[in-house]
CSV table of C-alpha atoms and ligand atoms in Angstrom, one decimal:
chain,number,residue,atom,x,y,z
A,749,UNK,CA,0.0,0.0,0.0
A,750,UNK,CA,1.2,3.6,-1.3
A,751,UNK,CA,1.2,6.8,0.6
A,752,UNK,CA,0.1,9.8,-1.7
A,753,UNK,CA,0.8,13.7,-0.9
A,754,UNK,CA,-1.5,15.6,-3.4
A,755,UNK,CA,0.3,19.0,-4.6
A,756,UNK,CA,-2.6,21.7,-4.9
A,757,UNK,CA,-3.4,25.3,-6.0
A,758,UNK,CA,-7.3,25.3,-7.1
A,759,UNK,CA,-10.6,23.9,-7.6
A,760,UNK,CA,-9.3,20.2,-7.0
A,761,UNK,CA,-11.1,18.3,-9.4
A,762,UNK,CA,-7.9,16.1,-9.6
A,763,UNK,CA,-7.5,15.8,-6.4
A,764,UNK,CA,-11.6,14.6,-5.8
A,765,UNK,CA,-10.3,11.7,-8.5
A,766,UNK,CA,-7.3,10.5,-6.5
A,767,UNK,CA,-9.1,10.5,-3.3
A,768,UNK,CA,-11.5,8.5,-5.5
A,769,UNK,CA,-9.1,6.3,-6.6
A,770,UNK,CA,-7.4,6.0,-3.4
A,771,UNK,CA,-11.5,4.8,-1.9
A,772,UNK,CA,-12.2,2.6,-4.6
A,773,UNK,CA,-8.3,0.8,-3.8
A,774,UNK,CA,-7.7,0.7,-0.8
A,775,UNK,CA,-5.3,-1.6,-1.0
A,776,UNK,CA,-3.3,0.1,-3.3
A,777,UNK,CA,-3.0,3.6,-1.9
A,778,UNK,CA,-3.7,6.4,0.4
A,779,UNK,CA,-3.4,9.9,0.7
A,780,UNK,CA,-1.7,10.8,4.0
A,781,UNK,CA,-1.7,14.7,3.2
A,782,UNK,CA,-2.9,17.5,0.7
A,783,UNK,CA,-0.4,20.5,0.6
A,784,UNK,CA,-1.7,23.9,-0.8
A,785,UNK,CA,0.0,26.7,-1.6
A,786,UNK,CA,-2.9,28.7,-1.9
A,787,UNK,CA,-5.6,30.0,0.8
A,788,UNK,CA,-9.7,29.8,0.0
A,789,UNK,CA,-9.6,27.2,-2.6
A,790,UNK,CA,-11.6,24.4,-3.8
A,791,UNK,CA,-9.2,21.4,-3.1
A,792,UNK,CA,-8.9,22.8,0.8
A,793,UNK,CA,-13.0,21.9,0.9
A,794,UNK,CA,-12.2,18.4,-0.7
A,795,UNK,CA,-9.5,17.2,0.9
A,796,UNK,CA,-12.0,17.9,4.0
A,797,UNK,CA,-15.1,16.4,2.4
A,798,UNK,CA,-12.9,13.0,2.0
A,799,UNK,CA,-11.7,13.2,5.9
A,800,UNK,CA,-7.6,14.0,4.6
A,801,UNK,CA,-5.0,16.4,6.7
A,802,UNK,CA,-4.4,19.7,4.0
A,803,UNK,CA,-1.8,21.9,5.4
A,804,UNK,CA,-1.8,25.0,3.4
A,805,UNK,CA,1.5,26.6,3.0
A,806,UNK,CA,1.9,29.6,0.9
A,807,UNK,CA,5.6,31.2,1.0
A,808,UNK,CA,7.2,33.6,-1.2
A,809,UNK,CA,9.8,31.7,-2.7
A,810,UNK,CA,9.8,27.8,-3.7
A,811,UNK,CA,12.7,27.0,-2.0
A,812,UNK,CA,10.6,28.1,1.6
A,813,UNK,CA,7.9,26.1,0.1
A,814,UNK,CA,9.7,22.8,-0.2
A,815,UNK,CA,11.3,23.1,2.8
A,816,UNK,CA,8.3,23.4,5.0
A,817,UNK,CA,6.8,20.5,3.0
A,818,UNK,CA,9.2,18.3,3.4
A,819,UNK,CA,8.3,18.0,7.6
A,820,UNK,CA,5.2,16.6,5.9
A,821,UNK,CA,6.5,14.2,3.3
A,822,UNK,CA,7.9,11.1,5.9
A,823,UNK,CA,7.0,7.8,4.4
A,824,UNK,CA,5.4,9.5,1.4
A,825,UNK,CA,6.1,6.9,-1.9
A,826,UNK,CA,4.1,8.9,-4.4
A,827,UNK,CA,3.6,13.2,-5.2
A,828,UNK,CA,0.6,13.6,-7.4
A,829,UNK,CA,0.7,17.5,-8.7
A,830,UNK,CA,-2.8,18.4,-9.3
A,831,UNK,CA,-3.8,21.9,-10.3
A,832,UNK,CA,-0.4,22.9,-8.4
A,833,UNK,CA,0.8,26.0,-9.9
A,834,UNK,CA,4.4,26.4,-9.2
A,835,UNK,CA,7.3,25.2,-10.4
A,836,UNK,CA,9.8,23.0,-7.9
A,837,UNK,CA,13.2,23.3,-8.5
A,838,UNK,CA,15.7,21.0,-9.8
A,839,UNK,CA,17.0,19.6,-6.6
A,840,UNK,CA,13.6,18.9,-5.3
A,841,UNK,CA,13.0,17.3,-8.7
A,842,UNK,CA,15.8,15.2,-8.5
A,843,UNK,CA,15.0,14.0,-4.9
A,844,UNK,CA,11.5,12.9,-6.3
A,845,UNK,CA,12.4,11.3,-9.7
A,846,UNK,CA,9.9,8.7,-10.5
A,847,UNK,CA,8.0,9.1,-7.7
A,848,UNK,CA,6.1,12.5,-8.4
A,849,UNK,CA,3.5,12.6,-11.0
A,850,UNK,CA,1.9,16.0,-13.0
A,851,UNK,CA,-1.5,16.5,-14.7
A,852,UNK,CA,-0.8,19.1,-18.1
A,853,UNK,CA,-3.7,19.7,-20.0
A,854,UNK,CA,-2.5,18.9,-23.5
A,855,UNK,CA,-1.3,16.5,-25.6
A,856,UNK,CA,2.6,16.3,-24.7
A,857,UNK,CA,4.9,17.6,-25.9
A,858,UNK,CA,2.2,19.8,-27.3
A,859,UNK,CA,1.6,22.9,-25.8
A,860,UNK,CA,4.2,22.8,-23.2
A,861,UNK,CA,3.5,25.5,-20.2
A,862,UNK,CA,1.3,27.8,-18.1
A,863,UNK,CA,-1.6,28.5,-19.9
A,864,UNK,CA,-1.7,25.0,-23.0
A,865,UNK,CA,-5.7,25.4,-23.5
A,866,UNK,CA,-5.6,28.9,-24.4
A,867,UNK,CA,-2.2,28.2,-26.6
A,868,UNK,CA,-3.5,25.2,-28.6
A,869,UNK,CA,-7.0,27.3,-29.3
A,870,UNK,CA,-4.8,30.1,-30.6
A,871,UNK,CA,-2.6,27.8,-32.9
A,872,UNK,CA,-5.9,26.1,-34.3
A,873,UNK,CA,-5.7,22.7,-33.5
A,874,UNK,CA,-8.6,20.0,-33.5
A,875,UNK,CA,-7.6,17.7,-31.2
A,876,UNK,CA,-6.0,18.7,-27.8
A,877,UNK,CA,-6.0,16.4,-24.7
A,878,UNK,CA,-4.4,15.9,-21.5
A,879,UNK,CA,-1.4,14.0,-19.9
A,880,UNK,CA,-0.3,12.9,-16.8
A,881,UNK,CA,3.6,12.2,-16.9
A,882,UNK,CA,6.5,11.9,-14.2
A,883,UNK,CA,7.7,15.1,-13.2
A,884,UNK,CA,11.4,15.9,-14.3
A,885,UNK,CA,13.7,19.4,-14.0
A,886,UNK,CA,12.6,20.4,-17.3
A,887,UNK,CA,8.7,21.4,-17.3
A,888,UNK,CA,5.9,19.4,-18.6
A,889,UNK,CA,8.7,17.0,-20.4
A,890,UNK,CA,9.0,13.5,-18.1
A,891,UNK,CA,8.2,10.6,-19.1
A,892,UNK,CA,4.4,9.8,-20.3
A,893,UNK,CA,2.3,7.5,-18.1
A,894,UNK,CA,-1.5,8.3,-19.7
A,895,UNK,CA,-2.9,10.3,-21.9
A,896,UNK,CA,-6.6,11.0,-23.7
A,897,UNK,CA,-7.9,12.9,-26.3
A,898,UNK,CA,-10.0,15.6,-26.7
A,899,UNK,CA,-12.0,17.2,-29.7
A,900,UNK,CA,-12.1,21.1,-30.1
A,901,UNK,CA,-15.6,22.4,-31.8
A,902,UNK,CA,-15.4,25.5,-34.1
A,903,UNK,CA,-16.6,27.6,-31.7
A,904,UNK,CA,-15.1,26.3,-28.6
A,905,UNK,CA,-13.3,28.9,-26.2
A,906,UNK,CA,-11.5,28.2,-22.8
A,907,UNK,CA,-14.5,28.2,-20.7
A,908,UNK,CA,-16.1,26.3,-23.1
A,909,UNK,CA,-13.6,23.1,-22.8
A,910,UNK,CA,-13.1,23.1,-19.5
A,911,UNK,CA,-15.9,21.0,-18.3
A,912,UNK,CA,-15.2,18.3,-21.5
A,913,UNK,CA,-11.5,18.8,-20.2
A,914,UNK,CA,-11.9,17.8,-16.7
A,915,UNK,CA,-13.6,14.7,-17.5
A,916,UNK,CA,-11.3,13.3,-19.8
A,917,UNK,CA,-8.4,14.7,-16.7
A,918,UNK,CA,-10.1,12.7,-14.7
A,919,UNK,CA,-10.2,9.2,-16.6
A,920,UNK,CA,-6.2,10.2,-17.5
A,921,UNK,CA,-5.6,10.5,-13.7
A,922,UNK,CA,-7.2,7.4,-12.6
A,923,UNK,CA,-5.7,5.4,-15.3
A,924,UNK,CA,-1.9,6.8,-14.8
A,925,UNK,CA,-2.7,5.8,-10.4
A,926,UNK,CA,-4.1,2.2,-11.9
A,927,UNK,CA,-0.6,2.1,-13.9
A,928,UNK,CA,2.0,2.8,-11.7
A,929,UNK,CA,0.6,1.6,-8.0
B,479,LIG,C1,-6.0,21.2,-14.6
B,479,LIG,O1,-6.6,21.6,-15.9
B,479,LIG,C2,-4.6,20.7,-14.8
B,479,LIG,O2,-4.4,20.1,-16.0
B,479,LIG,C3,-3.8,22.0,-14.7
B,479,LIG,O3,-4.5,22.8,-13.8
B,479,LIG,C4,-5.9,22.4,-13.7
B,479,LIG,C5,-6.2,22.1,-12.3
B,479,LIG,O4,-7.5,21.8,-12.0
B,479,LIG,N1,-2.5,21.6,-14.4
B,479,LIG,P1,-8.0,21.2,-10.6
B,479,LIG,O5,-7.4,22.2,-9.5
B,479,LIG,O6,-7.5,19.8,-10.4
B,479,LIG,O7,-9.5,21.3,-10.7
């Protein structure tokens, strides 16, 4: 049996399908801690709906960030970034190769960086997706664990795909946690 720590900054409709996950298996995993960086958001009100400790830890720089995070990361096998809006630096990278996993919404290596929905409407494409990977030094570039595919209408805008985005983020998630635990 795994011991998550779920990486948040927002709504947490990633981290409502790991603690799913984590429900429906048990045996396979469970999430000892969600760590925000961010006050007043929708993951904080998950994490309590499913019964999980959330420390909320916002710093200035990332370096103060990983530091206080690490008191919480004992016995921790598995990171799951969901929704978490900062980049971790190298070192910390490197301390958690292969064992700290990212949600990007696109098709990798597609539409690398902060803001990939509003990127792949402006370069036309039909088909975007997402893709949850391993999380290496280089941004949104580890290896690729599970990805699915999503169609974009002619008249689609960001607000627009969201709701078709976090579905098919969802079934990614789940998948990638059936994968690697
Ligand atoms: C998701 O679209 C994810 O791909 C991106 O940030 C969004 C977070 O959503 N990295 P949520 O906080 O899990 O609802």
């Amino acid at each position: 049996m795994k011991n998550l720590a779920v990486f948040i900054s927002g709504t947490g409709t990633n981290l409502r399908t790991i603690a799913t996950f984590c429900k429906e298996n048990p045996h396979l995993a469970q999430i000892k801690v969600v760590i925000s960086n961010k006050n007043n958001v929708g993951g904080i009100e998950i994490a309590q709906e499913f019964g999980i400790e959330c420390v909320i830890i916002i710093k200035k720089s990332i370096n103060e960030f990983e530091n206080e995070a690490m008191q919480y990361l004992q016995n921790v096998d598995l990171i799951c970034l969901a929704g978490f809006m900062r980049i971790l630096t190298p070192e910390f990278t490197q301390k958690w190769e292969n064992k700290m996993i990212n949600i990007h919404p696109s098709l990798l290596p597609a539409f690398k960086g902060h803001d990939a929905i509003a990127d792949a409407l402006s370069y036309g494409v039909k088909i975007t997706g997402c893709t949850v990977h391993y999380v290496v030094a280089e941004v949104d570039s580890g290896k690729i664990i599970s990805q699915k595919c999503l169609e974009i209408y002619e008249n689609d805008n960001k607000e627009t795909i969201r709701p078709r985005l976090q579905k098919i983020e969802s079934q990614a998630y789940y998948e990638a946690l059936s994968k690697i635990l």
